PDB file of C-alpha atoms in Angstrom:
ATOM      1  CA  UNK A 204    -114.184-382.324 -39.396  1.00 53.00           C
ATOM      2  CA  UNK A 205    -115.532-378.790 -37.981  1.00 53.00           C
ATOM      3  CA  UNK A 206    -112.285-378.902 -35.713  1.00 51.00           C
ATOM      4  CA  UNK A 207    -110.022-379.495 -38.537  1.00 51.00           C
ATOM      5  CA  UNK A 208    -111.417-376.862 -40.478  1.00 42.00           C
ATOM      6  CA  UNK A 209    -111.112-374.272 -37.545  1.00 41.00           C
ATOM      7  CA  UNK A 210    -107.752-375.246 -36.708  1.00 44.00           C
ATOM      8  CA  UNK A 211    -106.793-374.825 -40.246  1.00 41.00           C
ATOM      9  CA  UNK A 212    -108.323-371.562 -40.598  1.00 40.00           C
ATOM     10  CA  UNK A 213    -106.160-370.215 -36.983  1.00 41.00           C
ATOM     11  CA  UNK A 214    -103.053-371.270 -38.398  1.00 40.00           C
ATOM     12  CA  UNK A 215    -103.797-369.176 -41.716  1.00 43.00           C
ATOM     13  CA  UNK A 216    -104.680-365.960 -39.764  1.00 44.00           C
ATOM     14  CA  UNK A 217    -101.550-366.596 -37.248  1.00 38.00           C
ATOM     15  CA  UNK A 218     -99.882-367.001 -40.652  1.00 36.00           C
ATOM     16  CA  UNK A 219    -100.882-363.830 -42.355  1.00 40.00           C
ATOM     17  CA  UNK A 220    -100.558-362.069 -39.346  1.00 41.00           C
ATOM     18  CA  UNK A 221     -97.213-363.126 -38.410  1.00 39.00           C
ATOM     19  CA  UNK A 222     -95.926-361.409 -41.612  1.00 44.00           C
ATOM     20  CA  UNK A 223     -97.557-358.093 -40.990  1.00 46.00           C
ATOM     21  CA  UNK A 224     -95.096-357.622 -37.735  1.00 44.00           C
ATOM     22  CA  UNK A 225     -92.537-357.176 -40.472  1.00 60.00           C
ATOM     23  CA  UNK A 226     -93.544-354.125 -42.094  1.00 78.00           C
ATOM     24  CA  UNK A 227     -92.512-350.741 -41.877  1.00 87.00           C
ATOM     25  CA  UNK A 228     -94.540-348.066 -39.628  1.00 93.00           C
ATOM     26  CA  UNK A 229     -96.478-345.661 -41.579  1.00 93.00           C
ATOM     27  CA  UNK A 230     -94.063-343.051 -40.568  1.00 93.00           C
ATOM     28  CA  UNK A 231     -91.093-344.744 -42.830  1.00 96.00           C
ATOM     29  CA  UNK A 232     -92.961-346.952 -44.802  1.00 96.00           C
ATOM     30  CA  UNK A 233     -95.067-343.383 -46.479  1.00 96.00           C
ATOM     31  CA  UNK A 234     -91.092-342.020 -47.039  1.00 97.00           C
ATOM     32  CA  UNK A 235     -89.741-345.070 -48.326  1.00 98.00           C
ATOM     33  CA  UNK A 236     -92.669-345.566 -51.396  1.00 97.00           C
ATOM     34  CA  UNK A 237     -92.277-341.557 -51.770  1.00 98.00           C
ATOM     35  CA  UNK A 238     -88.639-341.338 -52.572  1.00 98.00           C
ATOM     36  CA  UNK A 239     -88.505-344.843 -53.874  1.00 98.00           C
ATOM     37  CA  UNK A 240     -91.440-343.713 -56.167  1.00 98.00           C
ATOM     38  CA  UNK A 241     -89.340-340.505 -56.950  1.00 98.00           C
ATOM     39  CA  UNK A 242     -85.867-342.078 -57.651  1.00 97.00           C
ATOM     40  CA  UNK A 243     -87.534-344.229 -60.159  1.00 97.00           C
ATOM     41  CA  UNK A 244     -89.284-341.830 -62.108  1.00 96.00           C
ATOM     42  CA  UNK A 245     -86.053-339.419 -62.961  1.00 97.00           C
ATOM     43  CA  UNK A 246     -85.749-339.666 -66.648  1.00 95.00           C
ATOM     44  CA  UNK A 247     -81.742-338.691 -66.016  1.00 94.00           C
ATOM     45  CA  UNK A 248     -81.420-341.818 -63.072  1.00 95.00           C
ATOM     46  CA  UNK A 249     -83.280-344.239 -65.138  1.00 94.00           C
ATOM     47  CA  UNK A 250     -81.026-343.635 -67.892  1.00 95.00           C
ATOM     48  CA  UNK A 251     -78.005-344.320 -66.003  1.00 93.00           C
ATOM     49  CA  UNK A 252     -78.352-345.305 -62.288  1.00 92.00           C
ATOM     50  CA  UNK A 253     -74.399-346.608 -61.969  1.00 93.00           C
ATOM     51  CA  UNK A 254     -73.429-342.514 -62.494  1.00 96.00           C
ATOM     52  CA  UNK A 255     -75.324-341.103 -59.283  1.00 97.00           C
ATOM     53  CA  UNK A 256     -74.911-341.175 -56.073  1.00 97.00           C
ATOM     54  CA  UNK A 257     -77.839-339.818 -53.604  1.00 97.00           C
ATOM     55  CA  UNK A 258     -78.293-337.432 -50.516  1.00 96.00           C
ATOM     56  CA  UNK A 259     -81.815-337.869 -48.531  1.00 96.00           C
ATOM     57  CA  UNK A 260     -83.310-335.800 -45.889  1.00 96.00           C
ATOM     58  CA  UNK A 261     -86.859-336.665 -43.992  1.00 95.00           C
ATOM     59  CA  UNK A 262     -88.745-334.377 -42.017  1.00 95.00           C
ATOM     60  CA  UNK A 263     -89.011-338.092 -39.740  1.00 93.00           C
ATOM     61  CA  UNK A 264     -87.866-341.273 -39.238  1.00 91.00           C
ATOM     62  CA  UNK A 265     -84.747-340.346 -41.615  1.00 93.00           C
ATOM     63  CA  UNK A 266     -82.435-343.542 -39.899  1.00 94.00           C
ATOM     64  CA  UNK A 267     -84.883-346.047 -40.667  1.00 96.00           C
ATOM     65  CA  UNK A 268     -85.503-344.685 -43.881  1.00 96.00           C
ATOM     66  CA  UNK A 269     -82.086-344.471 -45.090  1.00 95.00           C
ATOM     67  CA  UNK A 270     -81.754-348.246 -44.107  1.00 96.00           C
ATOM     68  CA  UNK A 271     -84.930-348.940 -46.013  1.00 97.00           C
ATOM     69  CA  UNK A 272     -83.499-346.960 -49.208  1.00 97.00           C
ATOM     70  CA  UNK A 273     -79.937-349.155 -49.069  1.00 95.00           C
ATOM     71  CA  UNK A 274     -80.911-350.404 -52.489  1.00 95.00           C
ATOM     72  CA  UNK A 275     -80.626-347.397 -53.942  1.00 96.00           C
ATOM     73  CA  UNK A 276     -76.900-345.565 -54.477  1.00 95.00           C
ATOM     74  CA  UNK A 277     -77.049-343.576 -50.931  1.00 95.00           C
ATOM     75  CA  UNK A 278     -73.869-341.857 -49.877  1.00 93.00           C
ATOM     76  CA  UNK A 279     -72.465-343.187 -47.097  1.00 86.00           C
ATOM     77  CA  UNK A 280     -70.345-341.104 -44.939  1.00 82.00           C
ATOM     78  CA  UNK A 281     -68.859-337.717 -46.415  1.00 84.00           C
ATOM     79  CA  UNK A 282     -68.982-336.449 -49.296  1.00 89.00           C
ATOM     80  CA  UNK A 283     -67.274-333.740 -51.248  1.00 94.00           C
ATOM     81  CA  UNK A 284     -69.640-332.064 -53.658  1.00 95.00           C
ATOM     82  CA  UNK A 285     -68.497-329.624 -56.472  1.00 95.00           C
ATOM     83  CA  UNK A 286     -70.610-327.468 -58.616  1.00 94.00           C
ATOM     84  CA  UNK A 287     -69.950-328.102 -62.089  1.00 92.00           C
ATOM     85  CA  UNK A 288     -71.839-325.523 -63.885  1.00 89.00           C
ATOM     86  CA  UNK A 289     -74.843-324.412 -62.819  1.00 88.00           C
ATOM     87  CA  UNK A 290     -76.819-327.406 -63.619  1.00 91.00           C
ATOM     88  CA  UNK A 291     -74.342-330.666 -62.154  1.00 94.00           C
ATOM     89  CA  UNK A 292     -73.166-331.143 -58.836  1.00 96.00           C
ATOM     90  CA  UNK A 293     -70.144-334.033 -58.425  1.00 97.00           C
ATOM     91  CA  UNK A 294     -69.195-336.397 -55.735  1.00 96.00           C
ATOM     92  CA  UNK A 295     -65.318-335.317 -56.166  1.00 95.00           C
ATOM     93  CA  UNK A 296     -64.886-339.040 -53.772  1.00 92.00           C
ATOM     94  CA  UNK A 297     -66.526-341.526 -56.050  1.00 92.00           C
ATOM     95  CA  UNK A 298     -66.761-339.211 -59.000  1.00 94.00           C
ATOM     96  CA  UNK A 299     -70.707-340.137 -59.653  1.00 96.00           C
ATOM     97  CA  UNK A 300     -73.269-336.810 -59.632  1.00 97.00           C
ATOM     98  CA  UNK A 301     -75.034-335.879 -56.962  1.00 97.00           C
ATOM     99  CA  UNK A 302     -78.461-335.501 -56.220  1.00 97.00           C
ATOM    100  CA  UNK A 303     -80.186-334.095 -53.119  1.00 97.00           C
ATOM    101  CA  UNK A 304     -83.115-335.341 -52.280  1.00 98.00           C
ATOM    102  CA  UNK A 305     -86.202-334.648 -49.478  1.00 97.00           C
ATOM    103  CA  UNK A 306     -89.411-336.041 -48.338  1.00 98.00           C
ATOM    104  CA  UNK A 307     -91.633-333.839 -46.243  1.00 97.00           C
ATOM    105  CA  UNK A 308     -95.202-335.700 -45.276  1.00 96.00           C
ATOM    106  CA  UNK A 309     -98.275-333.765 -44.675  1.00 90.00           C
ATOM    107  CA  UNK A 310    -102.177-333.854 -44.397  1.00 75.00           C
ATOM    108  CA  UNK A 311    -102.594-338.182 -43.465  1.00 77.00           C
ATOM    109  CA  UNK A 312    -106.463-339.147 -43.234  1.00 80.00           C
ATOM    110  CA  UNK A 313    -108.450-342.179 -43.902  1.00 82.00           C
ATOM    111  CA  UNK A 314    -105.683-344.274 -45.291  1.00 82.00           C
ATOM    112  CA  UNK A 315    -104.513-341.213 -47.835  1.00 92.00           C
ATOM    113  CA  UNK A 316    -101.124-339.011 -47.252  1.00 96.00           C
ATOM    114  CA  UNK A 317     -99.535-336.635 -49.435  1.00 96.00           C
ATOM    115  CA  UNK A 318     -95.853-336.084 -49.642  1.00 97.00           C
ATOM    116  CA  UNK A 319     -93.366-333.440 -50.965  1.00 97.00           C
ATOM    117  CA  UNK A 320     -90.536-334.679 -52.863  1.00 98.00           C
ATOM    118  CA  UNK A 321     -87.741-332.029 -53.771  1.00 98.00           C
ATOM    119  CA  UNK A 322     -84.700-333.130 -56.294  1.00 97.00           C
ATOM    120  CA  UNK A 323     -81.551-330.901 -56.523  1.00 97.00           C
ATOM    121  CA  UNK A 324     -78.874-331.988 -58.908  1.00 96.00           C
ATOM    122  CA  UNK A 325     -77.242-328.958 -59.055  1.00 94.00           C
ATOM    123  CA  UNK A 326     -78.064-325.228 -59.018  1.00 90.00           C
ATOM    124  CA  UNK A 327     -80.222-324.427 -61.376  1.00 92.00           C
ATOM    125  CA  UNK A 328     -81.262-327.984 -61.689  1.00 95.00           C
ATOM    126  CA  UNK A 329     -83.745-329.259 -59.222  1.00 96.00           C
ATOM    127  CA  UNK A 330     -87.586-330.336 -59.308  1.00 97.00           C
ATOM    128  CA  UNK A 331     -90.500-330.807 -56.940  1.00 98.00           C
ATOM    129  CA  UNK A 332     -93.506-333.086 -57.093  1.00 97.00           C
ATOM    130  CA  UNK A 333     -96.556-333.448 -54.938  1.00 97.00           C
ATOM    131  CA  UNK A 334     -97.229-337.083 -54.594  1.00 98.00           C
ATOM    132  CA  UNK A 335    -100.802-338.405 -53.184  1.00 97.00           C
ATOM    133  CA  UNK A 336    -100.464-341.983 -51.683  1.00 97.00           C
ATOM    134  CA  UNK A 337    -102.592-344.297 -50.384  1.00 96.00           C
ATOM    135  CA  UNK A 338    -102.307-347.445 -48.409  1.00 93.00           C
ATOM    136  CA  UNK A 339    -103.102-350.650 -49.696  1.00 90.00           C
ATOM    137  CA  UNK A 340    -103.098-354.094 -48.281  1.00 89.00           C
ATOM    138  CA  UNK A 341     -99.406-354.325 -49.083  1.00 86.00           C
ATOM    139  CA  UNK A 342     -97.968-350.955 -47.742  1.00 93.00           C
ATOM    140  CA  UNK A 343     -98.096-347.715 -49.047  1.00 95.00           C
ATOM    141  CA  UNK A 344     -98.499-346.924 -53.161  1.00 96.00           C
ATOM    142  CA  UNK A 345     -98.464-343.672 -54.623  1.00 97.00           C
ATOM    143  CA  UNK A 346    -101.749-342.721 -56.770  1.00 97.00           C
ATOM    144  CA  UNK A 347    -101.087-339.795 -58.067  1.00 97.00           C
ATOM    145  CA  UNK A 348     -98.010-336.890 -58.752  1.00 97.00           C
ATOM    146  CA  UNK A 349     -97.903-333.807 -59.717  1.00 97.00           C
ATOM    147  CA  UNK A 350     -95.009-331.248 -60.586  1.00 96.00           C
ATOM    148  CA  UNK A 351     -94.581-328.515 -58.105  1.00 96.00           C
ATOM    149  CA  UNK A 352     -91.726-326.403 -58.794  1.00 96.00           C
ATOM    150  CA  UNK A 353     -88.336-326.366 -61.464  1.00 95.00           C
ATOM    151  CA  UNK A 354     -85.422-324.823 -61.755  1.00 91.00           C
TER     152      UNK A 354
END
């Protein structure tokens, strides 16, 4: 019976830690939940994802999180932006607006990070936000944003 019972509970720890050799290092994983927390929380992009197509630059990791991010409408290849006004900037190849965005991580201690999201849509259309994130059992979640800059 005691065998049984330890066998069981080996397999359940080989279990749970088979599926943590999946996840993301910090480094991309802290990126990923920044600018996915970001992309989600644009009043313009929730209203109409289909119309935008996205630019992202990371002060690390930026292949691996680009691959991470291929949910999202990332520009692949070139792209040919034109200003249209001083507040829209337009993918003149797939005809969606573009958006500019970048991730710059600083300050990581005892399972808490903070990271600098910028936006640029066009230009004098852009925002920043300061978002504090912390890591939970599942990966990385952020807690807390504030705005840092407009234009």
């Amino acid at each position: 019976m005691r065998t049984s019972f330890f066998s069981a509970l080996l397999l359940t720890g080989l279990l749970v830690f088979t599926g943590c050799a999946d996840r993301l290092p910090d480094a991309t994983a802290i990126r990923v939940a920044a600018l996915t927390y970001a992309f989600e929380q644009d009043p313009e992009i929730k209203a109409d994802p289909a119309q935008w197509i996205f630019a992202v630059e990371c002060d690390a990791a930026q292949p691996e999180v680009i691959q991470s991010l291929a949910r999202f409408p990332l520009a692949q290849g070139k792209v040919q932006i034109e200003e249209r006004g001083t507040s829209a900037r337009v993918d003149v190849l797939s005809g969606k607006r573009y958006v500019y965005w970048n991730v710059k991580v600083s300050t990581r201690e005892n399972g808490e990070t903070w990271a600098d999201v910028g936006c640029v849509k066009g230009g004098l259309n852009g925002y920043g936000q300061l978002l504090q994130l912390k890591k939970k059992w599942w990966g990385w979640s952020v807690v807390a944003s504030t705005h840092s800059w407009v234009s």
